[in-house]
CSV table of C-alpha atoms and ligand atoms in Angstrom, one decimal:
chain,number,residue,atom,x,y,z
A,1,UNK,CA,104.5,81.9,112.4
A,2,UNK,CA,103.6,85.4,113.8
A,3,UNK,CA,105.6,87.4,116.2
A,4,UNK,CA,103.5,87.0,119.4
A,5,UNK,CA,103.7,83.2,118.9
A,6,UNK,CA,107.5,83.3,118.3
A,7,UNK,CA,107.9,85.3,121.6
A,8,UNK,CA,105.4,83.1,123.4
A,9,UNK,CA,107.4,80.0,122.1
A,10,UNK,CA,110.9,81.5,123.2
A,11,UNK,CA,109.6,82.0,126.7
A,12,UNK,CA,108.1,78.6,126.9
A,13,UNK,CA,111.4,77.0,125.5
A,14,UNK,CA,113.2,78.8,128.4
A,15,UNK,CA,110.9,77.6,131.0
A,16,UNK,CA,110.8,74.0,129.6
A,17,UNK,CA,114.8,74.0,129.7
A,18,UNK,CA,114.6,75.2,133.4
A,19,UNK,CA,112.0,72.6,134.4
A,20,UNK,CA,113.9,69.8,132.6
A,21,UNK,CA,117.2,70.8,134.2
A,22,UNK,CA,115.5,71.1,137.5
A,23,UNK,CA,113.8,67.8,137.3
A,24,UNK,CA,117.2,66.1,136.0
A,25,UNK,CA,119.0,67.8,138.8
A,26,UNK,CA,116.5,66.5,141.5
A,27,UNK,CA,116.5,63.2,139.9
A,28,UNK,CA,120.1,62.6,139.5
A,29,UNK,CA,122.4,65.4,141.3
A,30,UNK,CA,120.3,66.0,144.4
A,31,UNK,CA,120.0,62.2,145.4
A,32,UNK,CA,123.8,61.6,144.7
A,33,UNK,CA,124.8,64.5,146.7
A,34,UNK,CA,122.4,63.6,149.5
A,35,UNK,CA,123.6,59.9,149.6
A,36,UNK,CA,127.2,61.2,149.8
A,37,UNK,CA,126.5,63.4,152.6
A,38,UNK,CA,124.4,60.6,154.5
A,39,UNK,CA,127.2,58.3,153.9
A,40,UNK,CA,129.7,60.4,155.5
A,41,UNK,CA,127.4,61.3,158.3
A,42,UNK,CA,126.6,57.6,158.9
A,43,UNK,CA,130.4,57.2,159.5
A,44,UNK,CA,130.2,60.0,162.0
A,45,UNK,CA,127.0,58.7,163.5
A,46,UNK,CA,128.7,55.6,164.7
A,47,UNK,CA,131.0,57.7,166.7
A,48,UNK,CA,128.2,59.4,168.4
A,49,UNK,CA,125.9,58.5,171.1
A,50,UNK,CA,122.4,58.2,169.9
A,51,UNK,CA,120.0,60.0,172.1
A,52,UNK,CA,122.5,62.4,173.5
A,53,UNK,CA,123.4,63.8,170.1
A,54,UNK,CA,119.9,63.5,168.5
A,55,UNK,CA,119.5,67.2,168.0
A,56,UNK,CA,122.9,67.7,166.5
A,57,UNK,CA,122.2,64.9,164.1
A,58,UNK,CA,118.8,66.3,163.0
A,59,UNK,CA,120.5,69.7,162.3
A,60,UNK,CA,123.1,67.9,160.2
A,61,UNK,CA,120.5,66.0,158.1
A,62,UNK,CA,118.7,69.2,157.7
A,63,UNK,CA,121.8,71.0,156.4
A,64,UNK,CA,122.7,68.1,154.2
A,65,UNK,CA,119.3,68.3,152.6
A,66,UNK,CA,119.4,72.0,152.1
A,67,UNK,CA,123.0,71.8,150.6
A,68,UNK,CA,122.0,69.0,147.9
A,69,UNK,CA,118.8,70.9,147.0
A,70,UNK,CA,120.8,74.3,146.7
A,71,UNK,CA,123.4,72.7,144.4
A,72,UNK,CA,120.8,71.2,142.3
A,73,UNK,CA,119.1,74.7,142.0
A,74,UNK,CA,122.3,76.5,141.2
A,75,UNK,CA,122.9,74.0,138.4
A,76,UNK,CA,119.4,74.4,137.2
A,77,UNK,CA,119.6,78.2,137.6
A,78,UNK,CA,122.8,78.4,135.6
A,79,UNK,CA,121.6,76.2,132.7
A,80,UNK,CA,118.4,78.2,132.5
A,81,UNK,CA,120.1,81.5,132.5
A,82,UNK,CA,122.5,80.3,129.7
A,83,UNK,CA,119.4,79.0,127.5
A,84,UNK,CA,117.6,82.1,128.2
A,85,UNK,CA,120.6,84.1,126.7
A,86,UNK,CA,120.8,81.7,123.9
A,87,UNK,CA,117.1,81.9,123.0
A,88,UNK,CA,116.8,85.7,123.5
A,89,UNK,CA,119.8,86.2,121.3
A,90,UNK,CA,118.3,84.0,118.6
A,91,UNK,CA,114.8,85.7,118.8
A,92,UNK,CA,116.4,89.1,118.9
A,93,UNK,CA,118.3,88.2,115.8
A,94,UNK,CA,115.0,87.3,114.1
A,95,UNK,CA,113.5,90.5,115.1
A,96,UNK,CA,116.4,93.0,114.5
A,97,UNK,CA,117.6,91.5,111.2
A,98,UNK,CA,114.4,92.7,109.2
A,99,UNK,CA,114.4,95.9,111.0
A,100,UNK,CA,118.0,96.7,110.0
A,101,UNK,CA,117.2,95.7,106.5
A,102,UNK,CA,114.2,98.2,106.4
A,103,UNK,CA,116.3,100.9,108.0
A,104,UNK,CA,118.9,100.3,105.1
A,105,UNK,CA,115.9,100.3,102.5
A,106,UNK,CA,114.5,103.4,103.8
A,107,UNK,CA,117.8,105.3,103.7
A,108,UNK,CA,118.2,104.3,100.0
A,109,UNK,CA,114.7,105.6,99.4
A,110,UNK,CA,115.5,108.8,101.1
A,111,UNK,CA,118.5,109.0,98.9
A,112,UNK,CA,116.2,109.0,95.8
A,113,UNK,CA,116.9,105.1,94.8
A,114,UNK,CA,113.5,103.5,94.5
A,115,UNK,CA,114.5,100.3,92.8
A,116,UNK,CA,115.6,98.1,95.8
A,117,UNK,CA,113.1,95.6,97.2
A,118,UNK,CA,113.2,93.5,100.3
A,119,UNK,CA,112.6,89.8,100.5
A,120,UNK,CA,111.8,88.0,103.6
A,121,UNK,CA,111.1,84.2,103.9
A,122,UNK,CA,108.9,84.2,107.1
A,123,UNK,CA,105.3,84.6,107.4
A,124,UNK,CA,104.9,86.9,110.3
A,125,UNK,CA,104.1,90.6,111.0
A,126,UNK,CA,107.7,91.5,109.7
A,127,UNK,CA,106.9,89.9,106.3
A,128,UNK,CA,103.6,92.1,106.1
A,129,UNK,CA,105.6,95.1,107.0
A,130,UNK,CA,108.2,94.3,104.3
A,131,UNK,CA,105.4,93.7,101.8
A,132,UNK,CA,103.8,97.1,102.4
A,133,UNK,CA,107.3,98.9,102.5
A,134,UNK,CA,107.9,97.4,99.1
A,135,UNK,CA,104.6,98.5,97.9
A,136,UNK,CA,105.4,102.0,99.2
A,137,UNK,CA,108.7,102.1,97.4
A,138,UNK,CA,106.9,100.8,94.1
A,139,UNK,CA,104.2,103.7,94.3
A,140,UNK,CA,107.2,106.2,95.1
A,141,UNK,CA,108.9,104.9,92.1
A,142,UNK,CA,106.0,105.2,89.9
A,143,UNK,CA,105.1,108.8,91.2
A,144,UNK,CA,108.8,109.7,90.5
A,145,UNK,CA,108.6,108.3,86.9
A,146,UNK,CA,105.3,110.3,86.4
A,147,UNK,CA,107.1,113.4,87.6
A,148,UNK,CA,109.9,112.9,85.2
A,149,UNK,CA,107.5,112.1,82.4
A,150,UNK,CA,105.4,115.2,83.3
A,151,UNK,CA,108.5,117.4,83.2
A,152,UNK,CA,109.4,115.8,79.6
A,153,UNK,CA,105.7,116.4,78.5
A,154,UNK,CA,105.4,119.9,79.6
A,155,UNK,CA,108.9,120.8,78.1
A,156,UNK,CA,107.8,119.2,74.8
A,157,UNK,CA,104.4,121.0,74.7
A,158,UNK,CA,106.1,124.4,75.4
A,159,UNK,CA,108.8,123.9,72.8
A,160,UNK,CA,106.4,123.7,69.8
A,161,UNK,CA,104.7,127.2,70.1
A,162,UNK,CA,107.9,128.7,71.2
A,163,UNK,CA,109.7,127.3,68.3
A,164,UNK,CA,106.7,128.7,66.2
A,165,UNK,CA,107.0,132.2,67.6
A,166,UNK,CA,110.8,132.2,67.3
A,167,UNK,CA,110.6,131.1,63.6
A,168,UNK,CA,108.0,133.9,62.8
A,169,UNK,CA,110.3,136.5,64.6
A,170,UNK,CA,113.4,135.4,62.8
A,171,UNK,CA,111.5,135.4,59.5
A,172,UNK,CA,110.4,139.0,60.2
A,173,UNK,CA,113.9,139.9,61.1
A,174,UNK,CA,115.4,138.4,58.0
A,175,UNK,CA,112.5,140.0,55.8
A,176,UNK,CA,111.4,136.5,54.6
A,177,UNK,CA,108.2,137.0,56.2
A,178,UNK,CA,106.3,140.4,55.5
A,179,UNK,CA,105.2,142.2,58.5
A,180,UNK,CA,101.5,142.1,57.7
A,181,UNK,CA,98.7,141.6,59.9
A,182,UNK,CA,98.5,137.9,58.8
A,183,UNK,CA,102.0,137.3,60.1
A,184,UNK,CA,101.2,138.9,63.5
A,185,UNK,CA,98.0,136.8,63.8
A,186,UNK,CA,100.1,133.6,63.3
A,187,UNK,CA,102.3,134.8,66.1
A,188,UNK,CA,99.4,135.8,68.3
A,189,UNK,CA,97.9,132.2,67.7
A,190,UNK,CA,101.0,130.6,68.9
A,191,UNK,CA,101.2,132.8,72.1
A,192,UNK,CA,97.6,132.0,72.7
A,193,UNK,CA,98.5,128.4,72.4
A,194,UNK,CA,101.1,128.9,75.1
A,195,UNK,CA,98.8,130.8,77.4
A,196,UNK,CA,96.1,128.0,77.0
A,197,UNK,CA,98.7,125.5,78.0
A,198,UNK,CA,99.8,127.4,80.9
A,199,UNK,CA,96.2,127.8,82.2
A,200,UNK,CA,95.5,124.1,81.5
A,201,UNK,CA,98.6,123.0,83.6
A,202,UNK,CA,97.6,125.4,86.4
A,203,UNK,CA,94.1,123.9,86.4
A,204,UNK,CA,95.6,120.4,86.3
A,205,UNK,CA,98.1,121.0,89.1
A,206,UNK,CA,95.1,122.4,91.3
A,207,UNK,CA,92.9,119.5,90.5
A,208,UNK,CA,95.7,116.9,91.0
A,209,UNK,CA,96.6,118.4,94.2
A,210,UNK,CA,93.0,118.3,95.4
A,211,UNK,CA,93.2,122.3,95.9
A,212,UNK,CA,89.7,122.9,94.2
A,213,UNK,CA,87.3,124.4,96.5
A,214,UNK,CA,83.8,122.7,95.7
A,215,UNK,CA,80.6,124.3,96.5
A,216,UNK,CA,78.4,121.2,96.5
A,217,UNK,CA,74.7,121.7,97.0
A,218,UNK,CA,71.5,120.2,95.6
A,219,UNK,CA,70.6,121.4,92.2
A,220,UNK,CA,68.5,120.5,89.3
A,221,UNK,CA,70.3,118.8,86.4
A,222,UNK,CA,68.7,121.4,84.1
A,223,UNK,CA,70.9,124.0,85.8
A,224,UNK,CA,73.9,122.2,84.6
A,225,UNK,CA,72.7,121.2,81.1
A,226,UNK,CA,70.7,124.5,79.9
A,227,UNK,CA,73.5,127.0,80.2
A,228,UNK,CA,76.0,124.8,78.5
A,229,UNK,CA,73.6,123.9,75.6
A,230,UNK,CA,72.5,127.5,75.2
A,231,UNK,CA,76.2,128.7,75.0
A,232,UNK,CA,77.2,125.9,72.6
A,233,UNK,CA,74.4,125.5,70.4
A,234,UNK,CA,75.6,128.1,67.9
A,235,UNK,CA,79.1,126.5,67.5
A,236,UNK,CA,77.3,123.2,66.7
A,237,UNK,CA,75.1,125.1,64.2
A,238,UNK,CA,78.1,126.7,62.6
A,239,UNK,CA,79.8,123.3,62.0
A,240,UNK,CA,76.3,121.9,60.8
A,241,UNK,CA,76.2,119.3,63.6
A,242,UNK,CA,73.0,118.4,64.9
A,243,UNK,CA,72.7,118.7,68.7
A,244,UNK,CA,70.0,117.2,70.5
A,245,UNK,CA,69.2,117.1,74.2
A,246,UNK,CA,67.4,114.2,75.8
A,247,UNK,CA,66.3,114.8,79.4
A,248,UNK,CA,64.6,111.9,81.3
A,249,UNK,CA,61.3,113.1,82.9
A,250,UNK,CA,61.2,113.4,86.7
A,251,UNK,CA,65.0,113.7,87.2
A,252,UNK,CA,65.9,114.0,90.9
A,253,UNK,CA,68.2,116.8,92.1
A,254,UNK,CA,71.9,116.1,92.2
A,255,UNK,CA,74.5,116.9,95.0
A,256,UNK,CA,77.1,118.7,92.8
A,257,UNK,CA,79.2,121.9,92.3
A,258,UNK,CA,77.3,123.8,89.4
A,259,UNK,CA,80.3,125.7,87.9
A,260,UNK,CA,82.5,122.6,88.0
A,261,UNK,CA,79.8,120.3,86.5
A,262,UNK,CA,79.3,122.9,83.7
A,263,UNK,CA,83.0,122.8,83.2
A,264,UNK,CA,83.0,119.0,82.8
A,265,UNK,CA,80.0,119.0,80.4
A,266,UNK,CA,81.5,122.0,78.4
A,267,UNK,CA,84.6,119.9,78.0
A,268,UNK,CA,82.8,116.8,76.8
A,269,UNK,CA,80.5,118.6,74.3
A,270,UNK,CA,83.6,120.7,73.1
A,271,UNK,CA,85.3,117.2,72.4
A,272,UNK,CA,82.3,116.0,70.6
A,273,UNK,CA,82.0,119.3,68.5
A,274,UNK,CA,85.9,119.1,67.8
A,275,UNK,CA,85.9,115.4,66.8
A,276,UNK,CA,82.8,115.1,64.8
A,277,UNK,CA,82.8,116.1,61.0
A,278,UNK,CA,80.3,118.4,59.7
A,279,UNK,CA,77.0,116.8,59.1
A,280,UNK,CA,77.3,114.6,62.1
A,281,UNK,CA,75.0,114.3,65.1
A,282,UNK,CA,75.7,114.6,68.9
A,283,UNK,CA,73.3,113.7,71.6
A,284,UNK,CA,73.2,114.8,75.3
A,285,UNK,CA,71.2,112.5,77.4
A,286,UNK,CA,70.5,112.8,81.1
A,287,UNK,CA,68.9,109.9,83.0
A,288,UNK,CA,68.8,108.4,86.4
A,289,UNK,CA,71.1,105.6,87.4
A,290,UNK,CA,70.3,104.1,90.8
A,291,UNK,CA,71.8,106.8,93.3
A,292,UNK,CA,73.2,108.9,90.5
A,293,UNK,CA,72.2,110.7,87.4
A,294,UNK,CA,74.2,110.0,84.4
A,295,UNK,CA,75.0,112.6,81.7
A,296,UNK,CA,76.2,111.1,78.6
A,297,UNK,CA,77.4,112.9,75.3
A,298,UNK,CA,77.4,110.5,72.2
A,299,UNK,CA,78.7,111.7,68.9
A,300,UNK,CA,78.8,110.2,65.4
A,301,UNK,CA,82.5,111.5,65.1
A,302,UNK,CA,86.0,109.9,64.6
A,303,UNK,CA,85.6,107.3,67.4
A,304,UNK,CA,88.3,105.8,69.3
A,305,UNK,CA,90.3,102.6,68.7
A,306,UNK,CA,90.4,100.0,71.5
A,307,UNK,CA,94.0,100.7,72.1
A,308,UNK,CA,93.4,104.4,72.6
A,309,UNK,CA,90.3,104.1,74.8
A,310,UNK,CA,92.1,103.3,78.0
A,311,UNK,CA,94.3,106.2,77.8
A,312,UNK,CA,92.0,109.1,77.0
A,313,UNK,CA,91.9,110.3,80.7
A,314,UNK,CA,95.7,110.3,80.9
A,315,UNK,CA,97.3,113.7,81.0
A,316,UNK,CA,98.8,114.9,77.8
A,317,UNK,CA,97.3,112.0,75.9
A,318,UNK,CA,95.9,112.9,72.3
A,319,UNK,CA,95.2,110.1,69.7
A,320,UNK,CA,96.3,112.3,66.8
A,321,UNK,CA,99.0,114.5,68.3
A,322,UNK,CA,99.7,116.9,65.6
A,323,UNK,CA,95.9,117.2,64.6
A,324,UNK,CA,94.7,118.2,68.1
A,325,UNK,CA,97.7,120.3,68.9
A,326,UNK,CA,97.0,122.2,65.7
A,327,UNK,CA,93.4,122.7,67.0
A,328,UNK,CA,94.7,123.9,70.4
A,329,UNK,CA,94.0,120.6,72.3
A,330,UNK,CA,96.4,120.0,75.1
A,331,UNK,CA,95.4,116.5,76.2
A,332,UNK,CA,94.6,117.8,79.7
A,333,UNK,CA,91.0,118.6,79.3
A,334,UNK,CA,89.5,115.1,80.1
A,335,UNK,CA,92.2,114.5,82.9
A,336,UNK,CA,90.9,117.5,84.8
A,337,UNK,CA,87.4,116.4,84.0
A,338,UNK,CA,88.1,113.1,85.6
A,339,UNK,CA,89.5,114.7,88.8
A,340,UNK,CA,86.5,117.1,89.0
A,341,UNK,CA,83.9,114.2,88.6
A,342,UNK,CA,85.7,112.1,91.3
A,343,UNK,CA,86.2,114.8,93.6
A,344,UNK,CA,82.2,115.3,93.5
A,345,UNK,CA,81.7,111.6,94.3
A,346,UNK,CA,80.9,110.5,90.6
A,347,UNK,CA,82.5,108.4,87.9
A,348,UNK,CA,83.6,109.2,84.4
A,349,UNK,CA,84.0,106.8,81.5
A,350,UNK,CA,84.3,106.5,77.5
A,351,UNK,CA,83.0,103.9,75.1
A,352,UNK,CA,83.5,103.6,71.3
A,353,UNK,CA,82.8,100.8,68.9
A,354,UNK,CA,86.0,101.7,67.2
A,355,UNK,CA,87.5,104.2,64.8
A,356,UNK,CA,85.0,106.1,62.6
A,357,UNK,CA,82.2,104.7,64.7
A,358,UNK,CA,81.6,107.7,67.1
A,359,UNK,CA,82.1,107.7,70.8
A,360,UNK,CA,80.2,108.0,73.9
A,361,UNK,CA,81.7,110.0,77.0
A,362,UNK,CA,79.6,109.8,80.2
A,363,UNK,CA,80.0,111.0,83.8
A,364,UNK,CA,77.9,110.5,87.0
A,365,UNK,CA,76.8,112.7,89.9
A,366,UNK,CA,75.3,111.5,93.1
A,367,UNK,CA,71.7,112.4,94.2
A,368,UNK,CA,71.5,113.9,97.7
B,1,ADP,P1,92.3,117.6,74.0
B,1,ADP,O1,92.5,119.0,74.5
B,1,ADP,O2,93.4,117.2,73.2
B,1,ADP,O3,91.0,117.4,73.4
B,1,ADP,P2,91.3,115.9,76.0
B,1,ADP,O4,91.9,115.5,77.3
B,1,ADP,O5,89.9,116.7,76.1
B,1,ADP,O6,92.4,116.7,75.2
B,1,ADP,O7,91.0,114.6,75.2
B,1,ADP,C1,92.2,113.7,75.0
B,1,ADP,C2,92.1,113.0,73.6
B,1,ADP,O8,90.9,112.1,73.6
B,1,ADP,C3,92.0,114.0,72.5
B,1,ADP,O9,93.2,114.3,72.1
B,1,ADP,C4,91.3,113.0,71.4
B,1,ADP,O10,92.4,112.1,70.8
B,1,ADP,C5,90.4,112.0,72.3
B,1,ADP,N1,89.1,112.4,72.4
B,1,ADP,C6,88.2,113.2,73.3
B,1,ADP,N2,87.1,113.2,73.0
B,1,ADP,C7,86.9,112.6,71.7
B,1,ADP,C8,85.7,112.2,71.0
B,1,ADP,N3,84.5,112.8,71.4
B,1,ADP,N4,85.9,111.6,69.9
B,1,ADP,C9,87.1,111.1,69.5
B,1,ADP,N5,88.3,111.2,70.3
B,1,ADP,C10,88.1,112.0,71.4
């Protein structure tokens, strides 16, 4: 029962009790009182001379009637007040009990304990409030778990290159490693990896906090595709991967941030380049999809297993950790790409028929 109905019923109960007591009093108490008084007065009436004392008798009848109605009203009033106290105590208990539990739970949450949940057996607004409170506690718990996980991931990622640099330095100090340009190059590469990780983390924190200023304006899809293809074509050629571009004719303009869209496409093409062996093929296609345009990068590379597929947009997720770390991958690129696509009102996704069967990464951008 909802709260307004409960309150209405509680008032109704008080009114009904008052009415019941009043009608019981008029039915039993008032007539009995009145009859007693009449009896007493009839005795006196015999002593009085009718006619001469008529006015005095009228006044006494009137007083007797008032007295019996008053005592009935007093009885009804006292009973109604007592029942009002009882009903309002009961209703206020129903209202304050969940509020007190919510206060206790919010204090626990404020103290950093997110595990406690409340349960209410009613089906009123309080049950709804308790349910949304529980949901809030749940999402705070998962945010907290993600924060802890993030700190763990970041320190793990920082540990590897730092350990590398420390190892090379110790090797140099002990004379185990020669002080050659090759050794310094190895140290430089580890420092590079650290720098890339820190840059990626900064970018991730900016996108996750929604602190990226987007310059969204109508632009031709070619303005996104052409610079990326021009810049990356030589890298594909170096690795003997054939990059083809397939633009549908009569593509409409998109409403997007040019630089950020270039960044997303560069990331998808960069991954296709990295995860496709020499001799493979990569196709970039752009076509209209209802009120969006869809840019898709399809490769004949290593593919993704059905287990890995749902996780590729999670931060720090890498299918083959050692391999992609070795090639400088931080597992952040696709997470940032997802934030950037969604901030522009688009969607991003990945498909693959399985390991060794290539993959297809796509994202959409809205048309104005
Ligand atoms: P990374 O910097 O490690 O490439 P991303 O966020 O860009 O990070 O990608 C996350 C993971 O998704 C990669 O480590 C890789 O395992 C997988 N992945 C991304 N693109 C492809 C692709 N085209 N083919 C196969 N696996 C891919």
